[in-house]
PDB file of N, CA and C in Angstrom:
ATOM      1  N   MET A   1     168.212 269.697   5.720  1.00 79.00           N
ATOM      2  CA  MET A   1     168.307 270.412   4.206  1.00 79.00           C
ATOM      3  C   MET A   1     167.110 271.196   4.232  1.00 79.00           C
ATOM      4  N   ASP A   2     166.912 272.596   4.584  1.00 91.00           N
ATOM      5  CA  ASP A   2     165.769 273.173   4.141  1.00 91.00           C
ATOM      6  C   ASP A   2     166.118 273.910   2.684  1.00 91.00           C
ATOM      7  N   PRO A   3     165.070 273.718   1.811  1.00 93.00           N
ATOM      8  CA  PRO A   3     165.341 274.176   0.571  1.00 93.00           C
ATOM      9  C   PRO A   3     165.172 275.925   0.404  1.00 93.00           C
ATOM     10  N   ASN A   4     164.446 276.319   1.526  1.00 95.00           N
ATOM     11  CA  ASN A   4     164.026 277.923   1.638  1.00 95.00           C
ATOM     12  C   ASN A   4     165.401 278.540   2.297  1.00 95.00           C
ATOM     13  N   LEU A   5     165.897 278.026   3.380  1.00 96.00           N
ATOM     14  CA  LEU A   5     167.275 278.251   3.778  1.00 96.00           C
ATOM     15  C   LEU A   5     168.520 278.506   2.586  1.00 96.00           C
ATOM     16  N   THR A   6     168.431 277.129   2.089  1.00 96.00           N
ATOM     17  CA  THR A   6     169.584 277.077   1.219  1.00 96.00           C
ATOM     18  C   THR A   6     169.317 277.896  -0.175  1.00 96.00           C
ATOM     19  N   GLY A   7     168.248 277.957  -0.546  1.00 97.00           N
ATOM     20  CA  GLY A   7     167.840 279.404  -1.690  1.00 97.00           C
ATOM     21  C   GLY A   7     168.314 280.732  -0.891  1.00 97.00           C
ATOM     22  N   LYS A   8     167.798 280.957  -0.012  1.00 97.00           N
ATOM     23  CA  LYS A   8     167.937 282.427   0.377  1.00 97.00           C
ATOM     24  C   LYS A   8     169.674 282.329   0.221  1.00 97.00           C
ATOM     25  N   THR A   9     170.463 281.018   0.927  1.00 97.00           N
ATOM     26  CA  THR A   9     171.821 281.432   1.132  1.00 97.00           C
ATOM     27  C   THR A   9     172.913 281.648  -0.269  1.00 97.00           C
ATOM     28  N   ILE A  10     171.947 280.765  -1.242  1.00 97.00           N
ATOM     29  CA  ILE A  10     172.771 281.063  -2.664  1.00 97.00           C
ATOM     30  C   ILE A  10     172.321 282.640  -3.100  1.00 97.00           C
ATOM     31  N   ALA A  11     171.091 283.217  -2.590  1.00 98.00           N
ATOM     32  CA  ALA A  11     170.945 284.486  -3.314  1.00 98.00           C
ATOM     33  C   ALA A  11     171.714 285.492  -2.694  1.00 98.00           C
ATOM     34  N   GLU A  12     172.101 285.284  -1.394  1.00 97.00           N
ATOM     35  CA  GLU A  12     172.698 286.126  -0.651  1.00 97.00           C
ATOM     36  C   GLU A  12     174.027 286.312  -0.960  1.00 97.00           C
ATOM     37  N   LEU A  13     174.671 284.909  -1.142  1.00 97.00           N
ATOM     38  CA  LEU A  13     175.860 284.781  -1.745  1.00 97.00           C
ATOM     39  C   LEU A  13     176.477 285.055  -3.232  1.00 97.00           C
ATOM     40  N   ARG A  14     175.172 284.798  -4.413  1.00 97.00           N
ATOM     41  CA  ARG A  14     175.421 285.551  -5.501  1.00 97.00           C
ATOM     42  C   ARG A  14     175.667 287.058  -5.861  1.00 97.00           C
ATOM     43  N   LYS A  15     174.586 287.466  -4.405  1.00 98.00           N
ATOM     44  CA  LYS A  15     174.796 289.133  -4.604  1.00 98.00           C
ATOM     45  C   LYS A  15     175.885 289.379  -3.844  1.00 98.00           C
ATOM     46  N   ARG A  16     176.363 288.671  -3.018  1.00 97.00           N
ATOM     47  CA  ARG A  16     177.820 289.070  -2.440  1.00 97.00           C
ATOM     48  C   ARG A  16     178.766 289.031  -3.607  1.00 97.00           C
ATOM     49  N   ALA A  17     178.751 288.227  -4.662  1.00 97.00           N
ATOM     50  CA  ALA A  17     179.705 287.820  -5.550  1.00 97.00           C
ATOM     51  C   ALA A  17     179.424 288.834  -6.733  1.00 97.00           C
ATOM     52  N   GLN A  18     178.392 289.859  -6.545  1.00 98.00           N
ATOM     53  CA  GLN A  18     178.107 290.582  -7.649  1.00 98.00           C
ATOM     54  C   GLN A  18     177.600 290.041  -9.032  1.00 98.00           C
ATOM     55  N   LEU A  19     176.790 289.148  -9.090  1.00 98.00           N
ATOM     56  CA  LEU A  19     176.543 288.047  -9.960  1.00 98.00           C
ATOM     57  C   LEU A  19     174.721 288.490 -10.210  1.00 98.00           C
ATOM     58  N   THR A  20     174.651 288.373 -11.547  1.00 98.00           N
ATOM     59  CA  THR A  20     173.102 288.485 -11.532  1.00 98.00           C
ATOM     60  C   THR A  20     172.655 286.689 -11.716  1.00 98.00           C
ATOM     61  N   GLN A  21     171.332 286.448 -11.654  1.00 98.00           N
ATOM     62  CA  GLN A  21     170.901 285.039 -11.984  1.00 98.00           C
ATOM     63  C   GLN A  21     171.453 284.477 -13.027  1.00 98.00           C
ATOM     64  N   SER A  22     171.618 285.062 -14.118  1.00 98.00           N
ATOM     65  CA  SER A  22     171.743 284.921 -15.564  1.00 98.00           C
ATOM     66  C   SER A  22     173.221 284.708 -15.833  1.00 98.00           C
ATOM     67  N   GLN A  23     174.668 285.424 -15.161  1.00 98.00           N
ATOM     68  CA  GLN A  23     175.423 285.411 -14.897  1.00 98.00           C
ATOM     69  C   GLN A  23     175.829 283.887 -13.978  1.00 98.00           C
ATOM     70  N   LEU A  24     175.487 283.768 -12.927  1.00 98.00           N
ATOM     71  CA  LEU A  24     175.746 282.419 -12.043  1.00 98.00           C
ATOM     72  C   LEU A  24     175.168 281.208 -13.062  1.00 98.00           C
ATOM     73  N   SER A  25     174.007 281.446 -13.797  1.00 98.00           N
ATOM     74  CA  SER A  25     173.528 280.231 -14.379  1.00 98.00           C
ATOM     75  C   SER A  25     174.451 279.769 -15.566  1.00 98.00           C
ATOM     76  N   GLU A  26     175.059 280.682 -16.362  1.00 98.00           N
ATOM     77  CA  GLU A  26     176.100 280.677 -17.178  1.00 98.00           C
ATOM     78  C   GLU A  26     177.199 280.087 -17.143  1.00 98.00           C
ATOM     79  N   LYS A  27     177.721 280.156 -15.815  1.00 98.00           N
ATOM     80  CA  LYS A  27     179.121 279.604 -15.198  1.00 98.00           C
ATOM     81  C   LYS A  27     178.837 278.221 -14.548  1.00 98.00           C
ATOM     82  N   LEU A  28     177.498 277.888 -14.595  1.00 98.00           N
ATOM     83  CA  LEU A  28     177.254 276.628 -14.218  1.00 98.00           C
ATOM     84  C   LEU A  28     176.721 275.522 -15.070  1.00 98.00           C
ATOM     85  N   GLY A  29     176.532 276.394 -16.127  1.00 97.00           N
ATOM     86  CA  GLY A  29     175.534 275.729 -17.554  1.00 97.00           C
ATOM     87  C   GLY A  29     174.478 275.293 -17.352  1.00 97.00           C
ATOM     88  N   VAL A  30     173.704 275.905 -16.513  1.00 98.00           N
ATOM     89  CA  VAL A  30     172.149 275.475 -16.375  1.00 98.00           C
ATOM     90  C   VAL A  30     171.316 276.851 -16.888  1.00 98.00           C
ATOM     91  N   SER A  31     170.041 276.845 -16.803  1.00 97.00           N
ATOM     92  CA  SER A  31     169.116 277.785 -16.984  1.00 97.00           C
ATOM     93  C   SER A  31     169.332 278.971 -16.141  1.00 97.00           C
ATOM     94  N   ASP A  32     168.403 280.223 -16.242  1.00 96.00           N
ATOM     95  CA  ASP A  32     168.368 281.161 -15.194  1.00 96.00           C
ATOM     96  C   ASP A  32     167.262 280.622 -14.638  1.00 96.00           C
ATOM     97  N   LYS A  33     166.559 279.896 -15.211  1.00 98.00           N
ATOM     98  CA  LYS A  33     165.284 280.000 -14.244  1.00 98.00           C
ATOM     99  C   LYS A  33     165.641 278.647 -13.195  1.00 98.00           C
ATOM    100  N   ALA A  34     166.981 277.959 -13.576  1.00 98.00           N
ATOM    101  CA  ALA A  34     166.823 277.141 -12.361  1.00 98.00           C
ATOM    102  C   ALA A  34     167.409 277.494 -11.413  1.00 98.00           C
ATOM    103  N   VAL A  35     168.427 278.611 -11.633  1.00 98.00           N
ATOM    104  CA  VAL A  35     168.533 279.212 -10.798  1.00 98.00           C
ATOM    105  C   VAL A  35     167.922 280.163  -9.358  1.00 98.00           C
ATOM    106  N   SER A  36     166.741 280.634 -10.398  1.00 98.00           N
ATOM    107  CA  SER A  36     165.488 281.423  -9.365  1.00 98.00           C
ATOM    108  C   SER A  36     164.855 280.078  -9.090  1.00 98.00           C
ATOM    109  N   LYS A  37     164.583 279.559  -9.598  1.00 98.00           N
ATOM    110  CA  LYS A  37     163.862 278.055  -8.325  1.00 98.00           C
ATOM    111  C   LYS A  37     164.514 277.657  -7.285  1.00 98.00           C
ATOM    112  N   TRP A  38     166.033 277.620  -7.470  1.00 97.00           N
ATOM    113  CA  TRP A  38     166.677 277.572  -6.450  1.00 97.00           C
ATOM    114  C   TRP A  38     166.919 278.749  -5.198  1.00 97.00           C
ATOM    115  N   GLU A  39     166.661 279.955  -5.450  1.00 97.00           N
ATOM    116  CA  GLU A  39     166.707 280.921  -4.540  1.00 97.00           C
ATOM    117  C   GLU A  39     165.174 280.847  -4.083  1.00 97.00           C
ATOM    118  N   ARG A  40     164.232 280.287  -4.668  1.00 97.00           N
ATOM    119  CA  ARG A  40     162.980 280.546  -4.293  1.00 97.00           C
ATOM    120  C   ARG A  40     162.491 279.496  -3.167  1.00 97.00           C
ATOM    121  N   GLY A  41     163.315 278.633  -3.545  1.00 96.00           N
ATOM    122  CA  GLY A  41     162.871 277.230  -2.534  1.00 96.00           C
ATOM    123  C   GLY A  41     162.341 276.559  -2.969  1.00 96.00           C
ATOM    124  N   LEU A  42     162.158 276.249  -4.584  1.00 97.00           N
ATOM    125  CA  LEU A  42     161.277 275.393  -5.412  1.00 97.00           C
ATOM    126  C   LEU A  42     162.217 274.139  -5.620  1.00 97.00           C
ATOM    127  N   SER A  43     163.425 274.438  -5.435  1.00 95.00           N
ATOM    128  CA  SER A  43     164.159 273.035  -5.955  1.00 95.00           C
ATOM    129  C   SER A  43     165.538 273.349  -5.294  1.00 95.00           C
ATOM    130  N   CYS A  44     166.502 272.285  -5.268  1.00 94.00           N
ATOM    131  CA  CYS A  44     167.960 272.662  -5.180  1.00 94.00           C
ATOM    132  C   CYS A  44     168.923 272.153  -6.185  1.00 94.00           C
ATOM    133  N   PRO A  45     170.060 272.663  -6.189  1.00 96.00           N
ATOM    134  CA  PRO A  45     170.887 272.417  -7.149  1.00 96.00           C
ATOM    135  C   PRO A  45     171.142 270.948  -6.842  1.00 96.00           C
ATOM    136  N   ASP A  46     171.892 270.491  -8.134  1.00 95.00           N
ATOM    137  CA  ASP A  46     171.706 269.130  -8.385  1.00 95.00           C
ATOM    138  C   ASP A  46     173.349 268.938  -7.884  1.00 95.00           C
ATOM    139  N   ILE A  47     173.494 267.558  -7.439  1.00 95.00           N
ATOM    140  CA  ILE A  47     174.720 267.209  -6.639  1.00 95.00           C
ATOM    141  C   ILE A  47     175.857 267.574  -7.059  1.00 95.00           C
ATOM    142  N   SER A  48     176.193 267.134  -8.503  1.00 97.00           N
ATOM    143  CA  SER A  48     177.168 267.538  -9.393  1.00 97.00           C
ATOM    144  C   SER A  48     177.644 269.001  -9.808  1.00 97.00           C
ATOM    145  N   LEU A  49     176.515 269.911  -9.097  1.00 97.00           N
ATOM    146  CA  LEU A  49     176.862 271.309  -9.037  1.00 97.00           C
ATOM    147  C   LEU A  49     177.681 271.763  -8.140  1.00 97.00           C
ATOM    148  N   LEU A  50     177.421 271.470  -6.675  1.00 97.00           N
ATOM    149  CA  LEU A  50     177.500 271.969  -5.605  1.00 97.00           C
ATOM    150  C   LEU A  50     178.995 272.657  -5.497  1.00 97.00           C
ATOM    151  N   ASP A  51     179.823 271.664  -6.070  1.00 97.00           N
ATOM    152  CA  ASP A  51     181.378 271.766  -5.866  1.00 97.00           C
ATOM    153  C   ASP A  51     181.830 273.124  -6.858  1.00 97.00           C
ATOM    154  N   LYS A  52     181.477 273.188  -8.041  1.00 98.00           N
ATOM    155  CA  LYS A  52     181.680 274.260  -8.643  1.00 98.00           C
ATOM    156  C   LYS A  52     180.790 275.330  -8.146  1.00 98.00           C
ATOM    157  N   LEU A  53     179.413 275.449  -7.372  1.00 98.00           N
ATOM    158  CA  LEU A  53     178.745 276.352  -6.937  1.00 98.00           C
ATOM    159  C   LEU A  53     179.647 277.114  -5.676  1.00 98.00           C
ATOM    160  N   SER A  54     180.255 276.135  -5.091  1.00 97.00           N
ATOM    161  CA  SER A  54     180.846 276.687  -4.093  1.00 97.00           C
ATOM    162  C   SER A  54     182.077 277.606  -4.198  1.00 97.00           C
ATOM    163  N   ILE A  55     182.831 276.988  -5.026  1.00 98.00           N
ATOM    164  CA  ILE A  55     183.892 277.693  -5.846  1.00 98.00           C
ATOM    165  C   ILE A  55     183.634 279.244  -6.346  1.00 98.00           C
ATOM    166  N   ILE A  56     182.352 279.325  -7.159  1.00 98.00           N
ATOM    167  CA  ILE A  56     182.157 280.379  -7.954  1.00 98.00           C
ATOM    168  C   ILE A  56     181.716 281.469  -6.577  1.00 98.00           C
ATOM    169  N   LEU A  57     180.678 280.952  -5.600  1.00 97.00           N
ATOM    170  CA  LEU A  57     180.506 281.801  -4.591  1.00 97.00           C
ATOM    171  C   LEU A  57     181.353 281.634  -3.544  1.00 97.00           C
ATOM    172  N   ASP A  58     182.533 281.589  -3.681  1.00 97.00           N
ATOM    173  CA  ASP A  58     183.765 281.319  -2.737  1.00 97.00           C
ATOM    174  C   ASP A  58     183.196 280.800  -1.193  1.00 97.00           C
ATOM    175  N   THR A  59     182.740 280.014  -1.096  1.00 97.00           N
ATOM    176  CA  THR A  59     182.107 279.327   0.141  1.00 97.00           C
ATOM    177  C   THR A  59     182.475 277.862   0.323  1.00 97.00           C
ATOM    178  N   ASP A  60     182.016 277.139   1.160  1.00 97.00           N
ATOM    179  CA  ASP A  60     182.133 275.989   1.073  1.00 97.00           C
ATOM    180  C   ASP A  60     180.759 274.995   0.752  1.00 97.00           C
ATOM    181  N   ILE A  61     180.701 274.112   0.958  1.00 96.00           N
ATOM    182  CA  ILE A  61     179.292 273.319   0.457  1.00 96.00           C
ATOM    183  C   ILE A  61     178.764 273.068   1.399  1.00 96.00           C
ATOM    184  N   GLU A  62     178.690 272.963   2.610  1.00 95.00           N
ATOM    185  CA  GLU A  62     177.987 272.828   3.678  1.00 95.00           C
ATOM    186  C   GLU A  62     177.583 274.507   4.225  1.00 95.00           C
ATOM    187  N   SER A  63     178.454 275.219   3.773  1.00 93.00           N
ATOM    188  CA  SER A  63     177.726 276.699   4.202  1.00 93.00           C
ATOM    189  C   SER A  63     176.471 276.834   3.084  1.00 93.00           C
ATOM    190  N   ILE A  64     176.267 276.528   1.820  1.00 94.00           N
ATOM    191  CA  ILE A  64     175.286 276.519   1.121  1.00 94.00           C
ATOM    192  C   ILE A  64     173.973 275.547   1.254  1.00 94.00           C
ATOM    193  N   LEU A  65     174.643 274.388   2.023  1.00 89.00           N
ATOM    194  CA  LEU A  65     173.294 273.653   2.058  1.00 89.00           C
ATOM    195  C   LEU A  65     172.807 273.780   3.210  1.00 89.00           C
ATOM    196  N   TYR A  66     173.687 274.492   4.544  1.00 84.00           N
ATOM    197  CA  TYR A  66     172.850 274.070   5.735  1.00 84.00           C
ATOM    198  C   TYR A  66     172.859 275.802   6.268  1.00 84.00           C
TER     199      TYR A  66
END
C-alpha cells in the first residue's frame, strides 16, 4: 500500500462524490485535518473506517488502498 497513491485515490473519489473534506470528515466522524492528511499521503485511514469510507465513496476497499 502506497500512502500517496491511496491519498490521491481518496481525493479523486471524494471530489467525484461532490463532497468537501469537511463533509467527508463529518460522515466518518473524524476531523477534516485527518482527511487532509490522508489525501496528502501523510497518513492512512484507520482500518475501522475503510468499510464506511468505501460506502460513502461508492467503491470497494481494495480500490481505495491499491
